[in-house]
Structure formats: structure tokens, C-alpha cells
PDB file of C-alpha atoms in Angstrom:
ATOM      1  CA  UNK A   1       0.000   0.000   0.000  1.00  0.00           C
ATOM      2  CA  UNK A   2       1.817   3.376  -1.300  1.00  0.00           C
ATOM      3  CA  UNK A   3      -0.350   5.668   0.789  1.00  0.00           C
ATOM      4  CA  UNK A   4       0.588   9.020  -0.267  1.00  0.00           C
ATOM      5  CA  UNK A   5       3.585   9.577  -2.721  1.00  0.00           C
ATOM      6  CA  UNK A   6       4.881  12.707  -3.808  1.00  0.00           C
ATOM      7  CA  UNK A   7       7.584  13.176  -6.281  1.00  0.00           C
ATOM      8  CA  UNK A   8      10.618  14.716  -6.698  1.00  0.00           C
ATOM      9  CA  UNK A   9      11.890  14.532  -3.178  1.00  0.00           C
ATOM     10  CA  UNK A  10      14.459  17.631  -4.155  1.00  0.00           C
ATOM     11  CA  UNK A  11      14.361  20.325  -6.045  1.00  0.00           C
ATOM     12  CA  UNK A  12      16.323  23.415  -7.102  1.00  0.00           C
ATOM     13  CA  UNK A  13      15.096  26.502  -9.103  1.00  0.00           C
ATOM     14  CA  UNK A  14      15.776  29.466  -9.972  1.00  0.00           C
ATOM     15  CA  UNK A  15      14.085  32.596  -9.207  1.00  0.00           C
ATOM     16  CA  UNK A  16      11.385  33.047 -12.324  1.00  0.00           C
ATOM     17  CA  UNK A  17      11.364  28.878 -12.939  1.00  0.00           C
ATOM     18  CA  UNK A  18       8.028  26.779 -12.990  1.00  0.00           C
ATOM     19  CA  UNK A  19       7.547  23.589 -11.732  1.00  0.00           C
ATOM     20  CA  UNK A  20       5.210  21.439 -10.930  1.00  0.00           C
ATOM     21  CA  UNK A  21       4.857  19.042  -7.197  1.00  0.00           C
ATOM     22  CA  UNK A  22       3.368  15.908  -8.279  1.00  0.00           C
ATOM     23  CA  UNK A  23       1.171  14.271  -5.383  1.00  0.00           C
ATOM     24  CA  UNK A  24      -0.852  11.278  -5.891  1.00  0.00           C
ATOM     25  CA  UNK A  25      -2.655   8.852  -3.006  1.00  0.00           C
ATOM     26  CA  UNK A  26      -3.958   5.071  -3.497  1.00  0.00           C
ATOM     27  CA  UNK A  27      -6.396   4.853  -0.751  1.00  0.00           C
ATOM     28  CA  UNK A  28      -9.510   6.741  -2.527  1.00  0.00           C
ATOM     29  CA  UNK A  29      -9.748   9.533  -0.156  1.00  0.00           C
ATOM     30  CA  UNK A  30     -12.020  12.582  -0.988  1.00  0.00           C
ATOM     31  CA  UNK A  31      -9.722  15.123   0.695  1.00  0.00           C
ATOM     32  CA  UNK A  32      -6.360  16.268  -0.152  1.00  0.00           C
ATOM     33  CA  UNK A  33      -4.743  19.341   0.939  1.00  0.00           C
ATOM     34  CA  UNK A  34      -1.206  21.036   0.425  1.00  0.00           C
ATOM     35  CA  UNK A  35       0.993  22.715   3.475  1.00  0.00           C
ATOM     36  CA  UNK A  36       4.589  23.940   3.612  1.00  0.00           C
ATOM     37  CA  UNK A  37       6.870  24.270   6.567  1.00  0.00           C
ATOM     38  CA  UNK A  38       8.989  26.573   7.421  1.00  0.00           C
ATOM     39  CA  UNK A  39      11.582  26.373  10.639  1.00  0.00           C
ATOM     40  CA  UNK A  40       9.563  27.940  13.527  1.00  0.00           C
ATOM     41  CA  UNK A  41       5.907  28.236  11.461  1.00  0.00           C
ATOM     42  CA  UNK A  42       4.950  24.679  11.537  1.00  0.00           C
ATOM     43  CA  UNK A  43       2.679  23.869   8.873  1.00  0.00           C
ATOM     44  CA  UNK A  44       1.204  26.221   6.910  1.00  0.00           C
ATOM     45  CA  UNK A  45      -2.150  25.177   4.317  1.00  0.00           C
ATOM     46  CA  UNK A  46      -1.923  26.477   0.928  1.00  0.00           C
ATOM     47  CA  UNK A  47      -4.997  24.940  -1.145  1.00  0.00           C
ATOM     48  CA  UNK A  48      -6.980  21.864  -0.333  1.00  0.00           C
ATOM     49  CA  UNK A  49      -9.765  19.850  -2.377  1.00  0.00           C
ATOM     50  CA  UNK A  50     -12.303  17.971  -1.170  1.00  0.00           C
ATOM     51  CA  UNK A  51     -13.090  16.085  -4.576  1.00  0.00           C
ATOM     52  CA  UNK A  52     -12.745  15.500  -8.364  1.00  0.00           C
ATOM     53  CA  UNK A  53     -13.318  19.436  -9.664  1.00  0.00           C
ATOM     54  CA  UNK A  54     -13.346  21.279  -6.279  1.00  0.00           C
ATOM     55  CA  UNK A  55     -10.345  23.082  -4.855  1.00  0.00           C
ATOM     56  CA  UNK A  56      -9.802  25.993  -2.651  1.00  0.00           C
ATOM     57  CA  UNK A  57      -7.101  28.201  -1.067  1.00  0.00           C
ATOM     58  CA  UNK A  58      -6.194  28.000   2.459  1.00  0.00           C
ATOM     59  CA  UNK A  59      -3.549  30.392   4.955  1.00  0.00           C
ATOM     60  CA  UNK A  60      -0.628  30.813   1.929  1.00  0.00           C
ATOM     61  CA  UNK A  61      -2.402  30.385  -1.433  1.00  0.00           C
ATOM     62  CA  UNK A  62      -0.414  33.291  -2.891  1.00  0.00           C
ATOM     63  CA  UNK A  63       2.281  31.893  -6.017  1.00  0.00           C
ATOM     64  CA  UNK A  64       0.571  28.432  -6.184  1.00  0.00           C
ATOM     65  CA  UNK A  65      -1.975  26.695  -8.240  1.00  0.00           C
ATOM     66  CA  UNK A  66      -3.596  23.503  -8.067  1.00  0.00           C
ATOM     67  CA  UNK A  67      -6.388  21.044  -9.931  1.00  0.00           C
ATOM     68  CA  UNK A  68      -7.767  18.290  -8.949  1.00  0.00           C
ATOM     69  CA  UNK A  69      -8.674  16.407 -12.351  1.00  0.00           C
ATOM     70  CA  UNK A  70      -8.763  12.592 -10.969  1.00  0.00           C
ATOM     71  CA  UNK A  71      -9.318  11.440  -7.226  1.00  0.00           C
ATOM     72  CA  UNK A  72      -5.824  10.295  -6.866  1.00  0.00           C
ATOM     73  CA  UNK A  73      -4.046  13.099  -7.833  1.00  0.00           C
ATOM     74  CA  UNK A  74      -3.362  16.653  -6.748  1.00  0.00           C
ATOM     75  CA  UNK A  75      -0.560  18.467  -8.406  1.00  0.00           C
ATOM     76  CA  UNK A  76       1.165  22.268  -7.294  1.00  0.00           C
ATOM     77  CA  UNK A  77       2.150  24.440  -9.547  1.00  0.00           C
ATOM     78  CA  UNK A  78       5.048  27.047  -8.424  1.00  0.00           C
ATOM     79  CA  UNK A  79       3.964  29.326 -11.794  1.00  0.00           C
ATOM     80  CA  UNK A  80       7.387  32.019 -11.301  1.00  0.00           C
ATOM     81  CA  UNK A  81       9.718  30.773  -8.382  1.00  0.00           C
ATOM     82  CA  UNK A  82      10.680  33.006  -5.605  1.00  0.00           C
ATOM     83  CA  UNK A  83      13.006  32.955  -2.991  1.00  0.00           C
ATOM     84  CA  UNK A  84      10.695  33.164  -0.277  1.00  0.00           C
ATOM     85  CA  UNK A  85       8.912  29.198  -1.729  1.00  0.00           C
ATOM     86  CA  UNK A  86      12.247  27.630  -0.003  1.00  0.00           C
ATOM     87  CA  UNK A  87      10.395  25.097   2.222  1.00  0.00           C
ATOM     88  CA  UNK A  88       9.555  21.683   2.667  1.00  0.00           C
ATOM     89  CA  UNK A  89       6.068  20.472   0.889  1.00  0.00           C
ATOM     90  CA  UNK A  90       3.912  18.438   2.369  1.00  0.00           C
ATOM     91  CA  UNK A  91       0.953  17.200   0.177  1.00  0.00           C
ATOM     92  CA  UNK A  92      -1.898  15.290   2.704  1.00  0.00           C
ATOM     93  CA  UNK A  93      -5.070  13.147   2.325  1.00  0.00           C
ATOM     94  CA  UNK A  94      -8.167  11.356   4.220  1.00  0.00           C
ATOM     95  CA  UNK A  95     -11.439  10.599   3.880  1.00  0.00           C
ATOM     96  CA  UNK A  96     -13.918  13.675   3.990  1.00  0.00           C
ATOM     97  CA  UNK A  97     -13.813  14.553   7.477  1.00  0.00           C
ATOM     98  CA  UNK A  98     -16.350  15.629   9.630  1.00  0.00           C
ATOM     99  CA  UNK A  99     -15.582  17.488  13.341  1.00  0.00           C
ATOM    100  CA  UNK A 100     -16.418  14.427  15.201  1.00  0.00           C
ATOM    101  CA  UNK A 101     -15.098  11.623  13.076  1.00  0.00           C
ATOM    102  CA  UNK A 102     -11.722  12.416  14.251  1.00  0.00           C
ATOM    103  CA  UNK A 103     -10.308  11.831  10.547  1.00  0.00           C
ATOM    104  CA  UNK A 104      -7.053  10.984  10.054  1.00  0.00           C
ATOM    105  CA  UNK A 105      -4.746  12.841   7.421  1.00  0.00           C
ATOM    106  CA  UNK A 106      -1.680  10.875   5.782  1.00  0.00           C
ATOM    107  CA  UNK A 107       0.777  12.870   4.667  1.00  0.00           C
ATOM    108  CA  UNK A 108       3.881  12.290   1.788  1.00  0.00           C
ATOM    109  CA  UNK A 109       7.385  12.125   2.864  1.00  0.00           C
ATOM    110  CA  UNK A 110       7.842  15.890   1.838  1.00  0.00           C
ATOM    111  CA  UNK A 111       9.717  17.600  -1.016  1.00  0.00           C
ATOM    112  CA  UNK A 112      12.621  19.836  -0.276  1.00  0.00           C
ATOM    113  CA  UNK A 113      12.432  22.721  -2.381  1.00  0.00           C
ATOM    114  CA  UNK A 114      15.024  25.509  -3.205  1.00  0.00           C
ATOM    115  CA  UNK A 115      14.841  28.557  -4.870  1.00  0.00           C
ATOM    116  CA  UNK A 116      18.232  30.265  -5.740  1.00  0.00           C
TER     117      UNK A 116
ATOM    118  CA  UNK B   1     -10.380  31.508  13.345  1.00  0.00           C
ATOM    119  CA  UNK B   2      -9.183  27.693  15.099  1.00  0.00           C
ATOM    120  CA  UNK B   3      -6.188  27.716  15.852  1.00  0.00           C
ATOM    121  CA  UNK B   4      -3.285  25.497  18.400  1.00  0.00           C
ATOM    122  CA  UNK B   5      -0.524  26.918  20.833  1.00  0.00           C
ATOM    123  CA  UNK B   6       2.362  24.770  21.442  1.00  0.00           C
ATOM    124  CA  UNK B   7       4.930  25.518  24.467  1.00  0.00           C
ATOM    125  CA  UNK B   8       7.939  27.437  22.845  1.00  0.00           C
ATOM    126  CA  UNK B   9      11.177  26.325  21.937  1.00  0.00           C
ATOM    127  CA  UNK B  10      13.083  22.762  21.918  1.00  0.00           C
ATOM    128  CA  UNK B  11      12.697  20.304  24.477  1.00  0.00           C
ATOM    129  CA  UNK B  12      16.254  18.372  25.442  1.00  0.00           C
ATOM    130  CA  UNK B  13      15.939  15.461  28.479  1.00  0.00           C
ATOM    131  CA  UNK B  14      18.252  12.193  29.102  1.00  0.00           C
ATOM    132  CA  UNK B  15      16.761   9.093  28.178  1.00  0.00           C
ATOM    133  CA  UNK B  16      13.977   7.404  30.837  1.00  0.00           C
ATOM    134  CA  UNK B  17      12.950  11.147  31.585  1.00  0.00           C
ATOM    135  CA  UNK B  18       9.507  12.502  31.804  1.00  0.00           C
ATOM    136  CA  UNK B  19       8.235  14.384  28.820  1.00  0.00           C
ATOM    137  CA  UNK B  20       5.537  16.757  28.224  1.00  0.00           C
ATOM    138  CA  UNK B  21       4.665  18.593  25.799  1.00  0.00           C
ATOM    139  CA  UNK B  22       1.630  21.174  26.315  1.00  0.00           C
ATOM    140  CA  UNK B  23      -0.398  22.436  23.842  1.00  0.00           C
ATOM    141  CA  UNK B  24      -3.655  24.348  24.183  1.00  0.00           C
ATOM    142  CA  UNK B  25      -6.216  25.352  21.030  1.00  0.00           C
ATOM    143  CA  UNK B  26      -8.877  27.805  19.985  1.00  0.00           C
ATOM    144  CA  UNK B  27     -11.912  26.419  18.258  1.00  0.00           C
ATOM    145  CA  UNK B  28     -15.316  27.134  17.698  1.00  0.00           C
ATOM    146  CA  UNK B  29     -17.945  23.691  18.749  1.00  0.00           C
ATOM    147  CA  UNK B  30     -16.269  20.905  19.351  1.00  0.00           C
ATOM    148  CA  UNK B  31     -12.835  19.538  17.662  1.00  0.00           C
ATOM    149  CA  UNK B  32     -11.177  16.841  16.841  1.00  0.00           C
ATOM    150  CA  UNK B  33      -7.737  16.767  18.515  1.00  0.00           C
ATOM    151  CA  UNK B  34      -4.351  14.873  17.688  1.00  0.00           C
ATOM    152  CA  UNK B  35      -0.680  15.055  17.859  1.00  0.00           C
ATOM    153  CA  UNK B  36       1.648  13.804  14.685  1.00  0.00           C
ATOM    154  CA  UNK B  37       5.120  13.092  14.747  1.00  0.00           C
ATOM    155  CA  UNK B  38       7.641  13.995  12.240  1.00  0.00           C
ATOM    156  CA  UNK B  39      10.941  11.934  12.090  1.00  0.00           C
ATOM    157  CA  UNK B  40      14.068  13.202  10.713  1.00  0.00           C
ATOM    158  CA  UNK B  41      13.650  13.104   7.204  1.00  0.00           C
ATOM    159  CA  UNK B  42       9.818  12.095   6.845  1.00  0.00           C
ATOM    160  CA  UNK B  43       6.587  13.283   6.597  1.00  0.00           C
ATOM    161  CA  UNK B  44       4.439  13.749   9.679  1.00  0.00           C
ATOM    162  CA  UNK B  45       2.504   9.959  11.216  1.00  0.00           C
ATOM    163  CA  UNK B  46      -0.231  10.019  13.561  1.00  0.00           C
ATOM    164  CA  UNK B  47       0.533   8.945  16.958  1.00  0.00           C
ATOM    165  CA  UNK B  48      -2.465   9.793  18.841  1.00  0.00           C
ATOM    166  CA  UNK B  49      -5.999  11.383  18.952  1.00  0.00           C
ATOM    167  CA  UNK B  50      -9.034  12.193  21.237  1.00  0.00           C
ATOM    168  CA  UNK B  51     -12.472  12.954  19.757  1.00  0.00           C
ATOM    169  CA  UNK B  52     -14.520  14.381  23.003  1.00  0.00           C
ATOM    170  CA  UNK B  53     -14.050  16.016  26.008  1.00  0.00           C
ATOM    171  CA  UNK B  54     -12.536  13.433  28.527  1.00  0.00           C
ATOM    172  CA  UNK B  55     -11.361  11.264  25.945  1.00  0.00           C
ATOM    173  CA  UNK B  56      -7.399  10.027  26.222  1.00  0.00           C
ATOM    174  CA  UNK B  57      -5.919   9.202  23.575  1.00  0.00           C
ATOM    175  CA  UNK B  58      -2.571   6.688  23.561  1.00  0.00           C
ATOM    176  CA  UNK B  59       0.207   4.880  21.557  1.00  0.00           C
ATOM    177  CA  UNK B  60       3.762   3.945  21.669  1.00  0.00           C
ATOM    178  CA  UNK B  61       3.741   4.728  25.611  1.00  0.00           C
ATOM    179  CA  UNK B  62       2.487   8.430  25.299  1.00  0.00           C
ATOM    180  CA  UNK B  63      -0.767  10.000  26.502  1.00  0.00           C
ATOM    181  CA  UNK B  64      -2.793  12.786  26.115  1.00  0.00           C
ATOM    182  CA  UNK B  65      -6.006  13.515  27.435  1.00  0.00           C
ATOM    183  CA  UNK B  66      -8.583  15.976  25.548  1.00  0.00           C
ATOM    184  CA  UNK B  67      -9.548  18.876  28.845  1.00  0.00           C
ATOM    185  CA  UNK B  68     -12.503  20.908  27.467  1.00  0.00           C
ATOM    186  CA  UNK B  69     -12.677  23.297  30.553  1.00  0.00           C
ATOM    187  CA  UNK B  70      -9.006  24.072  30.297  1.00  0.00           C
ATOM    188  CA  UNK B  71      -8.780  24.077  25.888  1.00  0.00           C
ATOM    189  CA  UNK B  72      -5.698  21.696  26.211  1.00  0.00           C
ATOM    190  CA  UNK B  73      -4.259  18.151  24.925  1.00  0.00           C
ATOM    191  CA  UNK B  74      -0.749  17.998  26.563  1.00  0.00           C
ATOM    192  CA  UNK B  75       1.251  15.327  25.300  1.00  0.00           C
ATOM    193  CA  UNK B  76       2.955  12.797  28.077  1.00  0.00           C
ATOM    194  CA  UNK B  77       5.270   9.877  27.883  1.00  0.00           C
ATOM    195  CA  UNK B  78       6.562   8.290  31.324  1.00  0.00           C
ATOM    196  CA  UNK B  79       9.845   7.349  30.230  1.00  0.00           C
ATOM    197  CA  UNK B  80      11.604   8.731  26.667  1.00  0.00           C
ATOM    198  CA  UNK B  81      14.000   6.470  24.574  1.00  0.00           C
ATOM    199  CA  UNK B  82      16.387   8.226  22.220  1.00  0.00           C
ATOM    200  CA  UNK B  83      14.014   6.862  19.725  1.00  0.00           C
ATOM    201  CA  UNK B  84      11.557   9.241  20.419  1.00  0.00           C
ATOM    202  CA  UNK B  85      13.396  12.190  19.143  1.00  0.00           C
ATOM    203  CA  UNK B  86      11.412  13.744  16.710  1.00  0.00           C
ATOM    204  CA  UNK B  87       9.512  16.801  16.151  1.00  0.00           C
ATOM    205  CA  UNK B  88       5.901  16.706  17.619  1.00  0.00           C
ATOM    206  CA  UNK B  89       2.612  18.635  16.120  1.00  0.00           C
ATOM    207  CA  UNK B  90      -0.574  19.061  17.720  1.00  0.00           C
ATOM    208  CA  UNK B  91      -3.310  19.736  15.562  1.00  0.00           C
ATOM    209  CA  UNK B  92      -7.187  19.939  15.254  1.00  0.00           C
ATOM    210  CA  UNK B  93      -9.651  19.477  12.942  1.00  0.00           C
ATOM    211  CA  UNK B  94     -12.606  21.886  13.775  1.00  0.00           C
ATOM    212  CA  UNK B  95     -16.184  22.440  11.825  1.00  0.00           C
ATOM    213  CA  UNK B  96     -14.466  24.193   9.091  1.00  0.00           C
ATOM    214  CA  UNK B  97     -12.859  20.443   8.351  1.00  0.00           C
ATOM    215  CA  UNK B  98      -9.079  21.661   8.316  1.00  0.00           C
ATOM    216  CA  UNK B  99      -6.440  21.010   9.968  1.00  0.00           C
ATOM    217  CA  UNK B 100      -4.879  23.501  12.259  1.00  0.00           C
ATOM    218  CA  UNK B 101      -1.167  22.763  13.605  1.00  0.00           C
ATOM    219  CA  UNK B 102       0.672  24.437  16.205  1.00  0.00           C
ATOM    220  CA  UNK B 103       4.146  24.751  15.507  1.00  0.00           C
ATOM    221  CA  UNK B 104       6.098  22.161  16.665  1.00  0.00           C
ATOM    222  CA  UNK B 105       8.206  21.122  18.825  1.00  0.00           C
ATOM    223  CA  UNK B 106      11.636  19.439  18.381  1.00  0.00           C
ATOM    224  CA  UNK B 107      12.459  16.552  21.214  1.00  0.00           C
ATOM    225  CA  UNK B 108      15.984  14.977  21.796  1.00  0.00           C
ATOM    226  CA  UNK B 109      16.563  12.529  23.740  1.00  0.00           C
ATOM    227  CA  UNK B 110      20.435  11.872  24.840  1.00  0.00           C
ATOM    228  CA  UNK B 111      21.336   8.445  26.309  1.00  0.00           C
TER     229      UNK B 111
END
């Protein structure tokens, strides 16, 4: 069971550069979500879907895009690199939670970004 | 807005020491609470939650007990190994349905 994979685990760019975070989950859950962390900020959420078609911006949208085309996967765009997008990425998923459920979120191992 | 308050700064203690870890939140109704861990090098794993007031939650020898009257879910383990250094989030998950994290808080364990 992959769980939540998210690919490349590195990455430098330079300032003005596009790339794209790939994130994709195996487990068919309605929710995925997209954070970075920064030393001393914890984990910041910068768009989240809660299905096929529906996405929304959360605390740090501002630089980023994402779609949500298929159920497994939830790509982020970095559309003109900056230095201040130097952070670890975190991409997330779970079922659709509600307050009570106590829903669990599984998270990728991260990718390290860069931007020089 | 929801959000979580953890207790500044890193936490250093020998190994078989007491650790805690408090953590206190802000939330409208009536959240869902946990606390992840995030080894060097990895993404964060859940390691406990609570659901409703009076609720303790517990795994891998650590503890944490959901207090409504006092808005807190410290995090307790009797007796650390150096295996439990890690950095440890708590978080909630309030009506809204997102996750709020406090910041974190790096534990080191020396033998």
C-alpha cells in the first residue's frame, strides 16, 4: 500500500522557474490538501480539495496553483519561483472529514524545495 | 479563526525522563484533537488522537487527554527512549474540516 507519494523529493530553481509538485494517493480519499513548513511556522495550508473538480485556497495560497482532475491526484504548480517558496512540501489526504469523526490525514514524505 | 498553541522552543531530556509537551487550542464547537510526529527526514505519522471532552488518547507509551474546561491536549510519555526524538505537532480538525497545527516542537533525547 503506497499511501501518499509525492515526487521529486528535491528540487532546485531558480528565481522566475516553474515547476510542478506531483502528489498522488492510493487509498480513494475525498480530501487532499497542500501545506509547507517553514523552521519555527509549523505547517502552513496552501490549497486543499475535497473532490474530483473542487479546490480551494487555504492560509498561503499566494504563487501556487492547483487542480484536482482525478481522485488520486493533486498536483502544485510554483507558476514564477521566488526565494521566499524555499520550504519543505507536504501534500496530505483522508477521507472527507467531519468534526467528530476524528479523521485521520496521511501525509507524503515531503519535497525539499530551493529557490536560488 | 481555530487555531493550536504549542509551548515554545526545543525540548532536550536524558533518556527514561519525563516528557511533556503542552499544547492548548482555539476552536469554535467541538474539535477533533491529535498530535503527529515527524521523524528526521519524513513526513508527519499520527501517533495519537481524542475525539470528546474526557477522551485520552494513547500509543507507543504516550498520553494525552482531551480537557474541554481548560482548551488543552498535553502530550505525556513516562519514560523517553532516544528513539523518540522527533519533532511533535498538535493539531485539530474543527467544523471548518481543516487542519490547524501548532508549531512544533523538536524533542531529543540523549542516552
Amino acid at each position: 500500500n503506497a499511501g501518499v507519494t509525492q515526487t521529486p523529493k528535491f528540487q532546485v530553481l531558480k528565481t522566475g522557474q516553474s515547476m510542478t509538485l506531483q502528489c498522488a494517493q492510493d487509498m480513494n480519499h475525498e480530501y487532499m490538501s497542500w501545506y509547507r513548513q517553514d523552521p519555527g511556522m509549523g505547517l502552513r495550508l496552501i490549497h486543499y480539495s475535497v473532490g474530483a473538480g473542487i479546490t480551494d485556497q487555504g492560509e498561503v495560497p499566494n504563487g501556487y496553483n492547483v487542480s484536482r482532475s482525478t481522485t488520486e491526484d493533486f498536483p502544485l504548480r510554483l507558476l514564477s519561483a521566488a526565494p521566499s517558496q524555499t520550504s519543505v512540501y507536504f501534500c496530505a489526504s483522508s477521507y472527507a472529514p467531519g468534526p467528530r469523526a476524528g479523521t485521520e490525514a496521511f501525509f507524503g514524505q515531503g519535497t525539499r524545495l530551493t529557490v536560488v | 479563526g481555530n487555531s493550536v498553541t504549542q509551548m515554545e522552543g526545543p525540548v532536550t531530556l536524558s533518556e527514561e525522563a519525563f516528557l511533556t509537551i503542552n499544547c492548548t487550542y482555539t476552536a469554535t464547537g467541538y474539535p477533533s484533537l491529535f498530535w503527529y510526529v515527524q521523524y528526521p527526514g519524513e513526513g508527519l505519522q499520527l501517533l495519537l488522537k481524542a475525539t470528546k471532552a474526557d477522551d485520552k488518547g494513547s500509543n507507543k507509551g504516550f498520553e494525552a487527554t482531551y480537557r474541554k474546561e481548560t482548551t488543552s491536549f498535553h502530550l505525556e510519555k513516562g519514560s523517553v527512549q532516544v528513539s523518540d526524538s522527533a519533532v511533535y505537532f498538535c493539531a485539530l480538525r474543527g467544523g471548518n474540516n481543516r487542519l490547524a497545527f501548532g508549531k512544533g516542537n523538536q524533542v531529543v533525547v540523549i542516552p
